[in-house]
Short mmCIF file of C-alpha atoms in Angstrom, two decimals:
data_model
loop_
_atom_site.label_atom_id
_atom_site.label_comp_id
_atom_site.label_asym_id
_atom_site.label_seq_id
_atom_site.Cartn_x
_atom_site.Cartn_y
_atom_site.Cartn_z
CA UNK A 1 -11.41 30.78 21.64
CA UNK A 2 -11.36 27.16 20.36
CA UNK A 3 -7.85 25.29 20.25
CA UNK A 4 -5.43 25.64 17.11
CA UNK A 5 -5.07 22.51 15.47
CA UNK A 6 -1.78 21.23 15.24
CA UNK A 7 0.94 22.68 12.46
CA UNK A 8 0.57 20.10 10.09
CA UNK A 9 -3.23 19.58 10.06
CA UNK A 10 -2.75 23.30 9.23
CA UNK A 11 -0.36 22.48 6.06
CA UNK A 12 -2.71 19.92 4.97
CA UNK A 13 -5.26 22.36 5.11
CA UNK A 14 -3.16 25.73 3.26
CA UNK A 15 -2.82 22.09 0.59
CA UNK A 16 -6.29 21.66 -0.07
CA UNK A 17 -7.12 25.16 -0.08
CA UNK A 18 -4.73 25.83 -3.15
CA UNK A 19 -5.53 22.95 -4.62
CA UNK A 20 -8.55 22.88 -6.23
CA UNK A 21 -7.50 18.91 -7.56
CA UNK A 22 -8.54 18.26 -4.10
CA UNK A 23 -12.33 19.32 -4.24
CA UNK A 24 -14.66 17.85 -5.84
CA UNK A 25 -17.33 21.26 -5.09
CA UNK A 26 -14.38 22.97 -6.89
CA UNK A 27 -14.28 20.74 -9.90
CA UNK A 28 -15.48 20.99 -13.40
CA UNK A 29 -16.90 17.58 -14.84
CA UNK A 30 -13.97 17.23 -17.00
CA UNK A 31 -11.82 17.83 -14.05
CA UNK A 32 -13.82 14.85 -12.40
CA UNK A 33 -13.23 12.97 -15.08
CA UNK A 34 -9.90 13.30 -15.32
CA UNK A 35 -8.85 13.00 -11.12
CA UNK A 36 -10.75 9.60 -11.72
CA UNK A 37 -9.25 8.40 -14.32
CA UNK A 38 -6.02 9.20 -12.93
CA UNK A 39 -3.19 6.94 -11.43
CA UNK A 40 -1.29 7.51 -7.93
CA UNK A 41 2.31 7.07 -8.65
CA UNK A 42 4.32 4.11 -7.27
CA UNK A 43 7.09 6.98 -5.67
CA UNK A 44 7.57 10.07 -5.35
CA UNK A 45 5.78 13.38 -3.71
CA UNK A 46 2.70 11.07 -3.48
CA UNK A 47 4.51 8.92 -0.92
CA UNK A 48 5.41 12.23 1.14
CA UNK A 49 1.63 12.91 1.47
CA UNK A 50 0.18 9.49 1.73
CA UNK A 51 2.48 7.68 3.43
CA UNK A 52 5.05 5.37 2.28
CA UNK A 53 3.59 1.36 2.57
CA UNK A 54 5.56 -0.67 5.02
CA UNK A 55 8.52 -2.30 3.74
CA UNK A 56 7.45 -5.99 4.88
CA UNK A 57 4.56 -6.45 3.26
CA UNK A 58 4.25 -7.50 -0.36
CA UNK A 59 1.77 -5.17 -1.87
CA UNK A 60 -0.24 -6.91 -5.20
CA UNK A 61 -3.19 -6.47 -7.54
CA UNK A 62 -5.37 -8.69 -9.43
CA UNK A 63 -9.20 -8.71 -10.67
CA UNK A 64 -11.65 -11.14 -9.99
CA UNK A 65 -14.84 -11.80 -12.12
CA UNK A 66 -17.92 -9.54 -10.33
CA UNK A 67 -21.00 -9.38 -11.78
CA UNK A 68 -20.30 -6.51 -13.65
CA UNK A 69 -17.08 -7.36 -15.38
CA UNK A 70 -13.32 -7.68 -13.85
CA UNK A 71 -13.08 -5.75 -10.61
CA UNK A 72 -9.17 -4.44 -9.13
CA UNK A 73 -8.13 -5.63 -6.02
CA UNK A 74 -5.32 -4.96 -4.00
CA UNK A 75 -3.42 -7.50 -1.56
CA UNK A 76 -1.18 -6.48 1.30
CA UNK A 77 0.00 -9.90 3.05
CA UNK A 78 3.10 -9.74 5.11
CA UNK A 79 6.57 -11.09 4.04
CA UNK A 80 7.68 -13.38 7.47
CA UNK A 81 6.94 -16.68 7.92
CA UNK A 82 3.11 -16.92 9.06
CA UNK A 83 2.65 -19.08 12.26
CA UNK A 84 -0.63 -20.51 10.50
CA UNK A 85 -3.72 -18.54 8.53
CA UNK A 86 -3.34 -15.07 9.16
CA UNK A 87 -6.73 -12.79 9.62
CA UNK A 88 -8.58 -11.09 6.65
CA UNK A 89 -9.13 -7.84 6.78
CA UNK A 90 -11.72 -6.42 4.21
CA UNK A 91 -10.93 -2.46 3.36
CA UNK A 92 -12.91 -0.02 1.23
CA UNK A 93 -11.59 3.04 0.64
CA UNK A 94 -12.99 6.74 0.93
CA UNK A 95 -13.57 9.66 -1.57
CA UNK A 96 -17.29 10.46 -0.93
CA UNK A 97 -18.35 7.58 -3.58
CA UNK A 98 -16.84 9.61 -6.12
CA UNK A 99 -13.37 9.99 -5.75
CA UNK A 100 -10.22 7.84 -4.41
CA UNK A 101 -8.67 4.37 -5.12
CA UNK A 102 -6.92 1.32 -3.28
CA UNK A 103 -3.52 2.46 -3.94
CA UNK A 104 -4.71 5.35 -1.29
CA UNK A 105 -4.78 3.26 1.62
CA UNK A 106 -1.32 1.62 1.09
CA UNK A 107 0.39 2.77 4.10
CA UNK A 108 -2.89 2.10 6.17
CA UNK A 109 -3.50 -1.40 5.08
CA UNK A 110 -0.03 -2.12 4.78
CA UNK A 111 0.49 -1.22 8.61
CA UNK A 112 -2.80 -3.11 10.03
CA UNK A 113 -1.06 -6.03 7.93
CA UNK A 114 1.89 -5.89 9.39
CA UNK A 115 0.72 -4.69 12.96
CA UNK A 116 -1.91 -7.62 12.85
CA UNK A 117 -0.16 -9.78 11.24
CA UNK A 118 -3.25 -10.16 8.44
CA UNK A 119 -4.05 -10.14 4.96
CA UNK A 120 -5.78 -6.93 3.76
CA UNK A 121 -7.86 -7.22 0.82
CA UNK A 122 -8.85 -3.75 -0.90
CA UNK A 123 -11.26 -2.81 -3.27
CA UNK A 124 -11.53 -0.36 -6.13
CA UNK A 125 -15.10 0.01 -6.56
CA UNK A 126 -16.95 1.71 -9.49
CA UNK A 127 -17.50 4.87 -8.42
CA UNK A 128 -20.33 7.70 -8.98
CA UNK A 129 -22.00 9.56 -10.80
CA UNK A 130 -21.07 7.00 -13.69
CA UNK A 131 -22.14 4.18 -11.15
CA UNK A 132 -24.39 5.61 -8.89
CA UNK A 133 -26.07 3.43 -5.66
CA UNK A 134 -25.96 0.75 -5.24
CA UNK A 135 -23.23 -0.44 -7.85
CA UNK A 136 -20.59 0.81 -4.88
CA UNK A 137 -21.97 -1.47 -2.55
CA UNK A 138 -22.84 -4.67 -4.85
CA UNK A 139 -19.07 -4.35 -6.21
CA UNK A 140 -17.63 -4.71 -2.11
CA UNK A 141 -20.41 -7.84 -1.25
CA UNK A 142 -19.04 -9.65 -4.38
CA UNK A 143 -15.54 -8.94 -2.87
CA UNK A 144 -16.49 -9.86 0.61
CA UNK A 145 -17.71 -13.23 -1.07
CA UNK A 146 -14.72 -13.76 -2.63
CA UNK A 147 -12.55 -12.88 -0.22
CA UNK A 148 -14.13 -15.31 1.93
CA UNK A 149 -14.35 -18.17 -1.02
CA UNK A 150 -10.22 -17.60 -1.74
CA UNK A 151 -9.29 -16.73 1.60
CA UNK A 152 -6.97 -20.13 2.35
CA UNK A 153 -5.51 -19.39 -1.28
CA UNK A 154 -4.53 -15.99 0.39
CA UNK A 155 -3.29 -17.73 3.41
CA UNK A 156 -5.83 -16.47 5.22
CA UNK A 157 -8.57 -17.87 7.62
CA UNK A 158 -12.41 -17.21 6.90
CA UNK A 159 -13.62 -17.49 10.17
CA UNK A 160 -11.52 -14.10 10.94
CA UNK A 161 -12.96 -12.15 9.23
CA UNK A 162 -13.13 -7.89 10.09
CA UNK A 163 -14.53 -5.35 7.75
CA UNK A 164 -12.28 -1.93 7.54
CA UNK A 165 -13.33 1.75 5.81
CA UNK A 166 -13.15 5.32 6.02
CA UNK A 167 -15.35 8.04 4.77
CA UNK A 168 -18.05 6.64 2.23
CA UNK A 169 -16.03 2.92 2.49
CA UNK A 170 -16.78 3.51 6.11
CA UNK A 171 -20.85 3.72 5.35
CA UNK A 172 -19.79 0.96 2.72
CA UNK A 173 -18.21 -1.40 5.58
CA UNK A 174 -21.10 -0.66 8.15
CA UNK A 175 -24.01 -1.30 5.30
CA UNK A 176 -22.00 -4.79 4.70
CA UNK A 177 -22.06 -5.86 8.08
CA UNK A 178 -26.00 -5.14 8.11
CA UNK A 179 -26.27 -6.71 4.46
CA UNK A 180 -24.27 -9.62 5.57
CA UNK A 181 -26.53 -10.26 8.77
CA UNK A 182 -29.52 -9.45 6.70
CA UNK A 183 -28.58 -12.11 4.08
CA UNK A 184 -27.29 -14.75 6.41
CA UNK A 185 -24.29 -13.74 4.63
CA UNK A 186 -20.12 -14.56 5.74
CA UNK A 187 -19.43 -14.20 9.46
CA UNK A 188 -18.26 -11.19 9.75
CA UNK A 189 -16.32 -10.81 13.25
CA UNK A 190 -15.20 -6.88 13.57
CA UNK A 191 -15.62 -3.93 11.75
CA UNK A 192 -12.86 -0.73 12.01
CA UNK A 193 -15.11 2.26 11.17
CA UNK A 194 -12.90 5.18 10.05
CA UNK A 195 -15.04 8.90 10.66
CA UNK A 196 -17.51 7.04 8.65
CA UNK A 197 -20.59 8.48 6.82
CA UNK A 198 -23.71 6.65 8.58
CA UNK A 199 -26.14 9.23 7.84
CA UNK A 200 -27.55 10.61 4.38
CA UNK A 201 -30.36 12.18 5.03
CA UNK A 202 -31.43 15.97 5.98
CA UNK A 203 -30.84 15.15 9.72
CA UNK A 204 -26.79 15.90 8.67
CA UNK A 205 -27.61 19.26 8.67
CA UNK A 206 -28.45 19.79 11.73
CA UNK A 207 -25.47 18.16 13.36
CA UNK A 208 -22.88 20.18 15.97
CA UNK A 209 -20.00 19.13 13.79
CA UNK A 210 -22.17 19.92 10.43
CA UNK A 211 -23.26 23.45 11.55
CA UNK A 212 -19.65 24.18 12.71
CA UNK A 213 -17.46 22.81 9.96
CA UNK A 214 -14.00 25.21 9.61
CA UNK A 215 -13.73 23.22 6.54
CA UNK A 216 -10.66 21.50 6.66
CA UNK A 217 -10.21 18.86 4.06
CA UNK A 218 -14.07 18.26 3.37
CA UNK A 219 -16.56 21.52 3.14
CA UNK A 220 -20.46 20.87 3.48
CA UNK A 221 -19.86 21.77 -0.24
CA UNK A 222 -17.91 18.72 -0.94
CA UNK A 223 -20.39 16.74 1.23
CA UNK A 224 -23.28 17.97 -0.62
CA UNK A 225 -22.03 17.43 -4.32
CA UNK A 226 -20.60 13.69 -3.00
CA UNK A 227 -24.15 12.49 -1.68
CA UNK A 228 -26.09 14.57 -4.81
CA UNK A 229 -23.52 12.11 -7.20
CA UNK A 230 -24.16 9.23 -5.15
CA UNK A 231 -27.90 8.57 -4.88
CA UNK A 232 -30.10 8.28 -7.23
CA UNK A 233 -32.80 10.78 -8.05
CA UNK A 234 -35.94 9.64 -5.98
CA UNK A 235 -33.77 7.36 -3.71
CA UNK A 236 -34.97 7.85 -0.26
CA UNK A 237 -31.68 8.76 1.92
CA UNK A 238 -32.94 6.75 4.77
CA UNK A 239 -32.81 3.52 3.07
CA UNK A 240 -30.11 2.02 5.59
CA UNK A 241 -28.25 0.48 2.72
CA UNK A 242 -27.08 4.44 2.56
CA UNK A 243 -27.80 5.68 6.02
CA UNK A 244 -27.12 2.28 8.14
CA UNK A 245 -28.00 4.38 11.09
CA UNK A 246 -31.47 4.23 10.48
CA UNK A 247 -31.75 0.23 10.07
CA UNK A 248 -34.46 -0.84 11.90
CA UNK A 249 -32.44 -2.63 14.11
CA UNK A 250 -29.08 -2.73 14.35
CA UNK A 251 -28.14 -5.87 16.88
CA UNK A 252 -26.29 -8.56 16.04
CA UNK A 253 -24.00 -7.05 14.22
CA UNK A 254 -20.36 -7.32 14.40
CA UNK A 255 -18.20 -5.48 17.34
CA UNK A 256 -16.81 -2.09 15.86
CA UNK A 257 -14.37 0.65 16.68
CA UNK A 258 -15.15 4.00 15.60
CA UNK A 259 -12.76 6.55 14.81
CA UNK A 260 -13.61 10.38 14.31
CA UNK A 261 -12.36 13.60 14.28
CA UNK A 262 -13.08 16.81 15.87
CA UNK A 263 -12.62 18.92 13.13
CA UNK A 264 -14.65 16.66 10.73
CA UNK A 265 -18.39 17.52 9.50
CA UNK A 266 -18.53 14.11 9.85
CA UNK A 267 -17.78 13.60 13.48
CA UNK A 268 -21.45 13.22 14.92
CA UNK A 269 -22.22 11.25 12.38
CA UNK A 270 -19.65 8.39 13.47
CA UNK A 271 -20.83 8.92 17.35
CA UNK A 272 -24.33 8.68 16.91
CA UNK A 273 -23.69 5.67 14.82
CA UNK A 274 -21.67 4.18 17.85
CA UNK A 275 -24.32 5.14 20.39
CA UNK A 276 -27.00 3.05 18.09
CA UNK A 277 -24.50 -0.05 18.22
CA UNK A 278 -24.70 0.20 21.88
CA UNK A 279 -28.01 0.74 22.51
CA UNK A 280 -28.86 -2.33 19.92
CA UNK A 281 -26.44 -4.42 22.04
CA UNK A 282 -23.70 -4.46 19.83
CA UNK A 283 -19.80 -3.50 21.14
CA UNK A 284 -18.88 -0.43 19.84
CA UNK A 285 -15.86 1.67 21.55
CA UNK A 286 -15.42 5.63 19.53
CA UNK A 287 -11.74 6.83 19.45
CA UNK A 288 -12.07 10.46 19.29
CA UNK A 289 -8.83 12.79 18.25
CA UNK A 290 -10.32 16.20 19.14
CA UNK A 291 -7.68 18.57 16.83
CA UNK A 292 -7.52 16.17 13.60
CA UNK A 293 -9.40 16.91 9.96
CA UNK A 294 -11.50 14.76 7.73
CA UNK A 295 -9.24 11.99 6.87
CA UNK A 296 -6.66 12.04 8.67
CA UNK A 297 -5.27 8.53 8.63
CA UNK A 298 -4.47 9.30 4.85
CA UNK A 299 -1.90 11.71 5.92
CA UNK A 300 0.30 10.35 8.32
CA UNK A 301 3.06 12.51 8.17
CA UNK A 302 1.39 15.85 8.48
CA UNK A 303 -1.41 14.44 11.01
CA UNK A 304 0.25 13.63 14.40
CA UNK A 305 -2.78 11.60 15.22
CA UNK A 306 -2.34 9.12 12.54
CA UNK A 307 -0.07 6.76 14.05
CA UNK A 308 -2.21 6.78 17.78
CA UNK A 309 -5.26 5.70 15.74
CA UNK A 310 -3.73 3.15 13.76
CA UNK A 311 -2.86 1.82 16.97
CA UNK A 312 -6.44 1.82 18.92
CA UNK A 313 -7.82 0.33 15.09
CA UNK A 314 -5.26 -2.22 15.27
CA UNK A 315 -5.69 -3.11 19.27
CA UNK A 316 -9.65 -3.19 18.72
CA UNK A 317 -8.83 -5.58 15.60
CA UNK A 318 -6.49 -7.80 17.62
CA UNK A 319 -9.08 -8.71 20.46
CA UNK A 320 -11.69 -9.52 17.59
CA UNK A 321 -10.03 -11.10 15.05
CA UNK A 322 -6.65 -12.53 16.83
CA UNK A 323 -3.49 -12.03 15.19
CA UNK A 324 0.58 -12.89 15.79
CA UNK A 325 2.61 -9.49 14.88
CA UNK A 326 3.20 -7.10 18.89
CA UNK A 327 1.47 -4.15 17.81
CA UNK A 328 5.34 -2.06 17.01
CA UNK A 329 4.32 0.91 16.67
CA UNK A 330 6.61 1.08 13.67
CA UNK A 331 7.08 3.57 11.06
#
C-alpha cells in the first residue's frame, strides 16, 4: 500500500477537487476567459494559500516595450543595504501556458530574493490559446534581454545571471537556456528547474509518473487540454523549443537544479531531463520530495516540503550565481 501523503497536500487536494476554478479540463471557455482575465488580490485568503511575500523585499511592477506591445513585469529586490550588485534571477511562472500570473510566485521570488540576496525579475507572458507557441517563449527572451540590458539600473550584475521556472515556465526557462546558447545569446550561469515540463510529445504517456497519476493538483486531463491550447495545430511536439529534452544536444548549457515531485505526472519528465544534462556534460543535481503534488512550492503553508526546497533551489543558486544574504530559513 503506497504512503499517505501528508495532511495538507491532502487539503490542497479536497481544494482543487471542489473547485472547479482550479481546472482548466473542468472549465468552460468563458470560465477560461474569465480566471485569465482575473486579478490575485494584494491580501487576504489569497495570501493564506499562496504564501504571504517576505516583508523585506520591495515588491514592484512596470512594462517594458517587447515586440508585441508593453509587457508586465514584476521586481522583487531586497530592502537592506546591498554590499555591491546583487544577482539576477530570471522567473517565469507556471499554469500549463494557459493559466497563472507573476503575482503567483510572490512568496517564492520574494524568498530566493531575500535568501540570495538577488533581484528577481518576473514575467507575465501572453498566454494560450489566444497566444499560442511560440509568443510564450519570444515574450521571456525579450525579457531575458532586457533584464540583462537594465540590470545595473536594477542594481543588479549581468554576469550573474540564473534562469528560474516551474511547470510550463520551467520548459520556458530550460528552452531559454538552449535558445540563449543557440543564439550566442546572454550568459546565462544557472537555471532552478521547478517539476518542469521538458517533454511534449506522445512519449509522456508512457511515463511511471504519467500512467500512475492519483491526480492531485494536475490530472492527465489538465495536462492534455494545457499542451492541446499550447501548440499549434501541425506543430511537431519534438521541436525542442517545446520539448528541450529532445535538443540534439544539450551540452553547454548552464548548471541546473531540478526539483520534482512524487505525486506529480510530471515527475519523470523533470528526471529524465536531468539525466540528459548529465549525460551531455552539463551539472544537473534532482531534488526529489517523494509525498508532495504538482506545484507544490505555490503552497507553502499546506505543503510541508515547500520551505526544504526553497532551500536546496536557493543553495544550488548560491554556488552558481554568488550571493550575500545566510540562507535563514525564514518564514
Amino acid at each position: 500500500m503506497s504512503e499517505q501523503p501528508p495532511l495538507g497536500v491532502r487539503a490542497l487536494d479536497a481544494l482543487f477537487r471542489a473547485t472547479p476554478a482550479m481546472s482548466v479540463a473542468r472549465m468552460s471557455e468563458e470560465r477560461l476567459r474569465r480566471v485569465q482575465g482575473a486579478t490575485i488580490p494584494a491580501r487576504g485568503p489569497a495570501n493564506l494559500l499562496l504564501g504571504r511575500p517576505r516583508s523585506g523585499v520591495r515588491i514592484s511592477t512596470r512594462t517594458f516595450p517587447a515586440s508585441h506591445g508593453e509587457l508586465p513585469l514584476r521586481l522583487y529586490v531586497p530592502q537592506r543595504p546591498a554590499l555591491g550588485p546583487r544577482p539576477v534571477v530570471l522567473h517565469l511562472h507556471g499554469g500549463g501556458f494557459v493559466l497563472g500570473s507573476a503575482r503567483q510566485g510572490d512568496w517564492l521570488c520574494s524568498a530566493v530574493a531575500d535568501d540570495l540576496d538577488a533581484v528577481v525579475v518576473a514575467v507575465d507572458y501572453r498566454l494560450a490559446p489566444t497566444h499560442r507557441f511560440p509568443a510564450a517563449l519570444d515574450d521571456c527572451y525579450e525579457a531575458l534581454l532586457w533584464t540583462v540590458e537594465h540590470a545595473h539600473v536594477l542594481g543588479a550584475d549581468p554576469e550573474r545571471l540564473g534562469l528560474m521556472g516551474d511547470s510550463a515556465g520551467g520548459n520556458l526557462a530550460a528552452v531559454l537556456a538552449l535558445r540563449a546558447r543557440e543564439e550566442s545569446g546572454p550568459a546565462v550561469l544557472h537555471q532552478a528547474l521547478l517539476y518542469p515540463a521538458t517533454d511534449l510529445t506522445e512519449a509522456l504517456r508512457e511515463h511511471a509518473s504519467y500512467v500512475g497519476n492519483r491526480g492531485i493538483v494536475l490530472s492527465n486531463d489538465d495536462l492534455e487540454i494545457f499542451y492541446g491550447h499550447y501548440l499549434p495545430e501541425g506543430t511537431d511536439p519534438t521541436d525542442w523549443r517545446l520539448s528541450p529534452v529532445h535538443a540534439p544536444d544539450l551540452a553547454g548549457l548552464p548548471p541546473a537544479v531540478v526539483v520534482v515531485a512524487g505525486l506529480d505526472p510530471l515527475h519523470d519528465s523533470g528526471v529524465r531531463y536531468a539525466e540528459a544534462l548529465v549525460a551531455s556534460g552539463t551539472p544537473a543535481r534532482v531534488e526529489d520530495f517523494h509525498l508532495m503534488p504538482h506545484g507544490f512550492l505555490s503552497f507553502p503553508y499546506l505543503a510541508r516540503s515547500a520551505r526544504p526546497a526553497l532551500e536546496a533551489v536557493v543553495a544550488d543558486q548560491r554556488r552558481h550565481l554568488g550571493g550575500d544574504a545566510p540562507l535563514s530559513g525564514r518564514r
